């Protein structure tokens, strides 16, 4: 007798009459009743978020949706200019650029903070400052950057950072990851000899980690958010053809060297 095949999943399934998602009837229980951000959280965490968690989570998605003509947006636009019949290719091109310099910082920062907190359990602000100081020194001695410190545009303050911290505080969700991140902002000049802003991608990683989401998945949320921004760029691209102009500008100014 042949072995019966089994592919278990708790995400979704469907038959001729009904679609099931997360144990719910998609049409009857979710559509029009659950927001997309709430659903995205639910899909990954395996539990429905509270209203407070949803507010913080969706604030993160908004914070990461777009940041202008970043390499991810340019890649999407130029790809669309080359293949306007393949919207999915242009969107994918932009998402593939989410790495250590753009978007990936969200996960990098969350992982870094979680790693530090796994070894120490600070309680007071003074404790967090001491742990942060040690963490920054360790990174400096290893010749590594501290994830979430600094920004190529916002040299003094990233406007997203204080707002997200305030939202988390307001919802009772300013947890140890955010507190450690804030402490890093206070103490790092003592080690680095200069003051850098806590960037938006980093504070998003700290906030997501405080929501109990797996740090290994945090880049996925950044990509989810940026997908909306990229779609906006591609919608604009259809009207402006900036991708072709970007290509022509580079082509006209290319300098061949042997």
mmCIF file of C-alpha atoms in Angstrom:
data_model
loop_
_atom_site.group_PDB
_atom_site.id
_atom_site.type_symbol
_atom_site.label_atom_id
_atom_site.label_comp_id
_atom_site.label_asym_id
_atom_site.label_seq_id
_atom_site.Cartn_x
_atom_site.Cartn_y
_atom_site.Cartn_z
ATOM 1 C CA UNK A 1 0.000 0.000 0.000
ATOM 2 C CA UNK A 2 1.450 3.361 -1.013
ATOM 3 C CA UNK A 3 2.244 5.800 1.759
ATOM 4 C CA UNK A 4 -0.363 8.517 2.045
ATOM 5 C CA UNK A 5 1.091 11.943 1.263
ATOM 6 C CA UNK A 6 0.484 14.790 3.684
ATOM 7 C CA UNK A 7 1.361 18.480 3.401
ATOM 8 C CA UNK A 8 0.104 20.146 6.597
ATOM 9 C CA UNK A 9 -0.408 23.914 6.734
ATOM 10 C CA UNK A 10 -2.157 26.260 9.085
ATOM 11 C CA UNK A 11 -2.227 29.124 6.602
ATOM 12 C CA UNK A 12 -4.974 28.546 4.084
ATOM 13 C CA UNK A 13 -6.913 26.122 1.937
ATOM 14 C CA UNK A 14 -9.953 26.138 -0.302
ATOM 15 C CA UNK A 15 -12.606 23.922 -1.820
ATOM 16 C CA UNK A 16 -15.386 24.495 -4.309
ATOM 17 C CA UNK A 17 -17.471 26.562 -1.898
ATOM 18 C CA UNK A 18 -15.202 28.128 0.678
ATOM 19 C CA UNK A 19 -11.766 29.614 1.304
ATOM 20 C CA UNK A 20 -10.182 29.113 4.708
ATOM 21 C CA UNK A 21 -7.409 31.363 6.012
ATOM 22 C CA UNK A 22 -5.873 31.112 9.473
ATOM 23 C CA UNK A 23 -8.756 28.980 10.633
ATOM 24 C CA UNK A 24 -11.278 31.592 9.530
ATOM 25 C CA UNK A 25 -13.767 31.754 6.689
ATOM 26 C CA UNK A 26 -12.114 34.285 4.389
ATOM 27 C CA UNK A 27 -15.322 35.698 2.926
ATOM 28 C CA UNK A 28 -17.461 35.612 6.066
ATOM 29 C CA UNK A 29 -14.956 36.335 8.833
ATOM 30 C CA UNK A 30 -12.109 38.376 7.350
ATOM 31 C CA UNK A 31 -13.073 40.388 4.275
ATOM 32 C CA UNK A 32 -14.154 43.870 5.299
ATOM 33 C CA UNK A 33 -13.438 43.072 8.947
ATOM 34 C CA UNK A 34 -9.656 42.681 9.111
ATOM 35 C CA UNK A 35 -7.174 45.241 7.804
ATOM 36 C CA UNK A 36 -4.301 44.154 5.601
ATOM 37 C CA UNK A 37 -1.673 45.097 8.169
ATOM 38 C CA UNK A 38 -3.489 43.135 10.862
ATOM 39 C CA UNK A 39 -3.705 40.158 8.531
ATOM 40 C CA UNK A 40 0.012 40.323 7.665
ATOM 41 C CA UNK A 41 0.897 40.276 11.366
ATOM 42 C CA UNK A 42 -1.498 37.386 11.963
ATOM 43 C CA UNK A 43 -0.062 35.345 9.093
ATOM 44 C CA UNK A 44 3.470 35.523 10.468
ATOM 45 C CA UNK A 45 2.860 35.510 14.220
ATOM 46 C CA UNK A 46 0.147 32.873 14.115
ATOM 47 C CA UNK A 47 -2.037 34.983 16.381
ATOM 48 C CA UNK A 48 -4.301 37.941 15.877
ATOM 49 C CA UNK A 49 -2.669 41.164 17.051
ATOM 50 C CA UNK A 50 -4.280 43.426 19.613
ATOM 51 C CA UNK A 51 -5.459 46.874 18.455
ATOM 52 C CA UNK A 52 -2.361 48.393 20.099
ATOM 53 C CA UNK A 53 -0.053 45.958 18.317
ATOM 54 C CA UNK A 54 -1.822 46.654 15.040
ATOM 55 C CA UNK A 55 -1.311 50.392 15.426
ATOM 56 C CA UNK A 56 2.427 50.020 16.048
ATOM 57 C CA UNK A 57 2.809 47.444 13.272
ATOM 58 C CA UNK A 58 0.999 49.558 10.700
ATOM 59 C CA UNK A 59 3.009 52.626 11.736
ATOM 60 C CA UNK A 60 6.115 50.598 10.876
ATOM 61 C CA UNK A 61 4.700 49.690 7.463
ATOM 62 C CA UNK A 62 3.938 53.333 6.733
ATOM 63 C CA UNK A 63 7.409 54.399 7.896
ATOM 64 C CA UNK A 64 9.101 51.969 5.504
ATOM 65 C CA UNK A 65 6.860 52.358 2.446
ATOM 66 C CA UNK A 66 9.032 54.835 0.548
ATOM 67 C CA UNK A 67 12.102 57.004 0.867
ATOM 68 C CA UNK A 68 12.326 58.649 -2.541
ATOM 69 C CA UNK A 69 14.721 57.740 -5.348
ATOM 70 C CA UNK A 70 16.558 55.002 -3.487
ATOM 71 C CA UNK A 71 18.357 52.291 -5.487
ATOM 72 C CA UNK A 72 15.334 50.014 -5.019
ATOM 73 C CA UNK A 73 12.998 52.564 -6.617
ATOM 74 C CA UNK A 74 15.447 53.308 -9.440
ATOM 75 C CA UNK A 75 15.883 49.591 -10.157
ATOM 76 C CA UNK A 76 12.129 49.145 -10.353
ATOM 77 C CA UNK A 77 11.667 52.137 -12.656
ATOM 78 C CA UNK A 78 14.494 51.229 -15.026
ATOM 79 C CA UNK A 79 13.311 47.620 -15.222
ATOM 80 C CA UNK A 80 9.796 48.807 -16.010
ATOM 81 C CA UNK A 81 11.179 51.105 -18.705
ATOM 82 C CA UNK A 82 12.903 48.089 -20.241
ATOM 83 C CA UNK A 83 9.961 45.687 -19.902
ATOM 84 C CA UNK A 84 6.690 47.582 -19.329
ATOM 85 C CA UNK A 85 4.728 44.430 -20.116
ATOM 86 C CA UNK A 86 6.119 42.749 -16.969
ATOM 87 C CA UNK A 87 5.048 44.753 -13.923
ATOM 88 C CA UNK A 88 5.974 41.823 -11.712
ATOM 89 C CA UNK A 89 9.561 41.949 -12.988
ATOM 90 C CA UNK A 90 9.902 45.639 -12.154
ATOM 91 C CA UNK A 91 8.434 45.127 -8.698
ATOM 92 C CA UNK A 92 10.715 42.150 -8.081
ATOM 93 C CA UNK A 93 13.757 44.137 -9.233
ATOM 94 C CA UNK A 94 13.058 46.759 -6.600
ATOM 95 C CA UNK A 95 12.455 44.212 -3.849
ATOM 96 C CA UNK A 96 15.644 42.323 -4.665
ATOM 97 C CA UNK A 97 17.612 45.444 -3.763
ATOM 98 C CA UNK A 98 16.494 45.306 -0.129
ATOM 99 C CA UNK A 99 19.775 44.573 1.609
ATOM 100 C CA UNK A 100 22.306 45.775 4.136
ATOM 101 C CA UNK A 101 22.168 49.425 3.051
ATOM 102 C CA UNK A 102 18.475 49.826 2.287
ATOM 103 C CA UNK A 103 15.591 48.051 4.087
ATOM 104 C CA UNK A 104 17.731 45.237 5.463
ATOM 105 C CA UNK A 105 18.726 47.446 8.380
ATOM 106 C CA UNK A 106 15.317 46.723 9.906
ATOM 107 C CA UNK A 107 16.226 43.075 10.353
ATOM 108 C CA UNK A 108 19.887 43.754 11.101
ATOM 109 C CA UNK A 109 18.981 46.091 13.943
ATOM 110 C CA UNK A 110 16.337 43.767 15.366
ATOM 111 C CA UNK A 111 18.796 40.859 15.324
ATOM 112 C CA UNK A 112 21.532 42.957 16.918
ATOM 113 C CA UNK A 113 19.313 44.192 19.740
ATOM 114 C CA UNK A 114 17.881 40.726 20.356
ATOM 115 C CA UNK A 115 21.386 39.275 20.503
ATOM 116 C CA UNK A 116 22.490 41.819 23.094
ATOM 117 C CA UNK A 117 19.365 41.295 25.189
ATOM 118 C CA UNK A 118 19.797 37.531 25.072
ATOM 119 C CA UNK A 119 22.942 37.963 27.174
ATOM 120 C CA UNK A 120 21.827 40.790 29.456
ATOM 121 C CA UNK A 121 18.494 41.758 31.027
ATOM 122 C CA UNK A 122 18.641 45.466 31.867
ATOM 123 C CA UNK A 123 15.870 46.979 33.975
ATOM 124 C CA UNK A 124 16.527 50.669 34.603
ATOM 125 C CA UNK A 125 17.602 53.362 32.152
ATOM 126 C CA UNK A 126 21.055 53.264 33.745
ATOM 127 C CA UNK A 127 21.218 49.510 33.123
ATOM 128 C CA UNK A 128 20.220 49.979 29.488
ATOM 129 C CA UNK A 129 22.880 52.676 29.073
ATOM 130 C CA UNK A 130 25.555 50.377 30.488
ATOM 131 C CA UNK A 131 24.535 47.493 28.243
ATOM 132 C CA UNK A 132 24.338 49.803 25.218
ATOM 133 C CA UNK A 133 27.784 51.231 25.934
ATOM 134 C CA UNK A 134 29.301 47.764 26.092
ATOM 135 C CA UNK A 135 27.528 46.729 22.886
ATOM 136 C CA UNK A 136 28.723 49.789 20.961
ATOM 137 C CA UNK A 137 32.283 49.292 22.202
ATOM 138 C CA UNK A 138 32.228 45.657 21.171
ATOM 139 C CA UNK A 139 31.061 46.571 17.671
ATOM 140 C CA UNK A 140 33.701 49.291 17.402
ATOM 141 C CA UNK A 141 36.492 46.966 18.513
ATOM 142 C CA UNK A 142 35.357 44.385 15.959
ATOM 143 C CA UNK A 143 35.405 47.015 13.202
ATOM 144 C CA UNK A 144 31.652 46.720 12.672
ATOM 145 C CA UNK A 145 28.893 49.288 12.365
ATOM 146 C CA UNK A 146 26.073 49.466 14.895
ATOM 147 C CA UNK A 147 22.889 48.660 12.928
ATOM 148 C CA UNK A 148 20.417 51.513 13.001
ATOM 149 C CA UNK A 149 22.945 54.289 13.600
ATOM 150 C CA UNK A 150 23.299 56.986 10.953
ATOM 151 C CA UNK A 151 21.435 57.897 7.791
ATOM 152 C CA UNK A 152 22.625 59.142 4.373
ATOM 153 C CA UNK A 153 19.998 61.923 4.270
ATOM 154 C CA UNK A 154 18.908 62.613 7.844
ATOM 155 C CA UNK A 155 22.199 63.685 9.384
ATOM 156 C CA UNK A 156 20.815 65.062 12.661
ATOM 157 C CA UNK A 157 17.490 63.308 13.280
ATOM 158 C CA UNK A 158 15.371 60.854 11.348
ATOM 159 C CA UNK A 159 11.835 62.241 11.711
ATOM 160 C CA UNK A 160 10.338 58.760 11.875
ATOM 161 C CA UNK A 161 12.228 57.678 14.982
ATOM 162 C CA UNK A 162 10.664 59.845 17.721
ATOM 163 C CA UNK A 163 7.190 59.366 16.271
ATOM 164 C CA UNK A 164 7.365 55.573 16.295
ATOM 165 C CA UNK A 165 8.807 55.535 19.815
ATOM 166 C CA UNK A 166 5.969 57.819 20.953
ATOM 167 C CA UNK A 167 3.357 55.561 19.350
ATOM 168 C CA UNK A 168 4.843 52.496 21.024
ATOM 169 C CA UNK A 169 4.910 54.336 24.365
ATOM 170 C CA UNK A 170 1.318 55.451 23.912
ATOM 171 C CA UNK A 171 0.239 51.857 23.257
ATOM 172 C CA UNK A 172 2.242 50.387 26.143
ATOM 173 C CA UNK A 173 4.582 48.604 23.727
ATOM 174 C CA UNK A 174 7.873 50.425 24.275
ATOM 175 C CA UNK A 175 9.715 47.281 25.251
ATOM 176 C CA UNK A 176 13.343 46.291 25.844
ATOM 177 C CA UNK A 177 14.417 46.439 22.202
ATOM 178 C CA UNK A 178 13.253 50.024 21.791
ATOM 179 C CA UNK A 179 14.681 50.985 25.171
ATOM 180 C CA UNK A 180 18.058 49.510 24.252
ATOM 181 C CA UNK A 181 17.957 51.251 20.879
ATOM 182 C CA UNK A 182 17.255 54.572 22.609
ATOM 183 C CA UNK A 183 20.132 53.905 25.007
ATOM 184 C CA UNK A 184 22.453 53.335 22.045
ATOM 185 C CA UNK A 185 21.387 56.751 20.812
ATOM 186 C CA UNK A 186 22.376 58.278 24.153
ATOM 187 C CA UNK A 187 25.748 56.602 24.702
ATOM 188 C CA UNK A 188 27.310 56.016 21.288
ATOM 189 C CA UNK A 189 29.024 59.453 21.053
ATOM 190 C CA UNK A 190 31.185 58.426 24.019
ATOM 191 C CA UNK A 191 32.605 55.574 21.918
ATOM 192 C CA UNK A 192 32.430 56.895 18.360
ATOM 193 C CA UNK A 193 33.379 60.499 19.121
ATOM 194 C CA UNK A 194 30.478 61.854 17.087
ATOM 195 C CA UNK A 195 26.698 61.880 17.230
ATOM 196 C CA UNK A 196 24.672 59.918 14.693
ATOM 197 C CA UNK A 197 20.885 59.741 14.421
ATOM 198 C CA UNK A 198 18.910 56.608 15.181
ATOM 199 C CA UNK A 199 17.481 55.842 11.757
ATOM 200 C CA UNK A 200 13.931 54.905 10.858
ATOM 201 C CA UNK A 201 14.749 51.432 9.593
ATOM 202 C CA UNK A 202 16.481 50.642 12.871
ATOM 203 C CA UNK A 203 13.682 51.901 15.089
ATOM 204 C CA UNK A 204 11.250 49.865 13.003
ATOM 205 C CA UNK A 205 13.308 46.747 13.669
ATOM 206 C CA UNK A 206 13.317 47.487 17.398
ATOM 207 C CA UNK A 207 9.552 48.076 17.434
ATOM 208 C CA UNK A 208 8.833 44.869 15.500
ATOM 209 C CA UNK A 209 11.058 42.873 17.861
ATOM 210 C CA UNK A 210 9.155 44.328 20.817
ATOM 211 C CA UNK A 211 5.955 43.012 19.223
ATOM 212 C CA UNK A 212 7.379 39.508 19.577
ATOM 213 C CA UNK A 213 7.795 38.954 15.844
ATOM 214 C CA UNK A 214 10.670 36.644 14.779
ATOM 215 C CA UNK A 215 13.770 38.725 14.113
ATOM 216 C CA UNK A 216 14.601 36.390 11.205
ATOM 217 C CA UNK A 217 11.433 37.653 9.456
ATOM 218 C CA UNK A 218 11.838 41.390 9.961
ATOM 219 C CA UNK A 219 13.281 42.095 6.516
ATOM 220 C CA UNK A 220 10.142 40.554 5.087
ATOM 221 C CA UNK A 221 8.012 43.236 6.734
ATOM 222 C CA UNK A 222 10.291 45.938 5.331
ATOM 223 C CA UNK A 223 9.861 44.426 1.868
ATOM 224 C CA UNK A 224 6.102 44.181 2.369
ATOM 225 C CA UNK A 225 5.985 47.885 3.149
ATOM 226 C CA UNK A 226 8.297 48.871 0.307
ATOM 227 C CA UNK A 227 6.203 46.892 -2.189
ATOM 228 C CA UNK A 228 3.504 49.540 -1.769
ATOM 229 C CA UNK A 229 6.000 52.332 -2.347
ATOM 230 C CA UNK A 230 7.402 50.619 -5.417
ATOM 231 C CA UNK A 231 3.931 50.217 -6.875
ATOM 232 C CA UNK A 232 3.501 53.951 -6.418
ATOM 233 C CA UNK A 233 6.772 54.595 -8.257
ATOM 234 C CA UNK A 234 5.716 52.294 -11.080
ATOM 235 C CA UNK A 235 2.323 53.974 -11.372
ATOM 236 C CA UNK A 236 4.128 57.305 -11.645
ATOM 237 C CA UNK A 237 6.612 55.790 -14.085
ATOM 238 C CA UNK A 238 3.780 55.022 -16.487
ATOM 239 C CA UNK A 239 3.027 58.741 -16.576
ATOM 240 C CA UNK A 240 6.540 60.215 -16.590
ATOM 241 C CA UNK A 241 8.933 57.700 -18.212
ATOM 242 C CA UNK A 242 11.683 58.732 -15.823
ATOM 243 C CA UNK A 243 13.259 55.304 -16.087
ATOM 244 C CA UNK A 244 14.136 55.930 -19.717
ATOM 245 C CA UNK A 245 15.576 59.333 -18.826
ATOM 246 C CA UNK A 246 17.685 57.762 -16.081
ATOM 247 C CA UNK A 247 19.008 55.244 -18.607
ATOM 248 C CA UNK A 248 19.716 57.917 -21.238
ATOM 249 C CA UNK A 249 21.492 60.146 -18.704
ATOM 250 C CA UNK A 250 23.800 57.349 -17.619
ATOM 251 C CA UNK A 251 24.376 56.251 -21.214
ATOM 252 C CA UNK A 252 25.212 59.783 -22.390
ATOM 253 C CA UNK A 253 27.642 60.298 -19.534
ATOM 254 C CA UNK A 254 29.300 56.890 -19.478
ATOM 255 C CA UNK A 255 33.108 57.055 -19.706
ATOM 256 C CA UNK A 256 34.728 54.005 -21.241
ATOM 257 C CA UNK A 257 38.063 53.042 -19.723
ATOM 258 C CA UNK A 258 40.253 50.194 -20.912
#
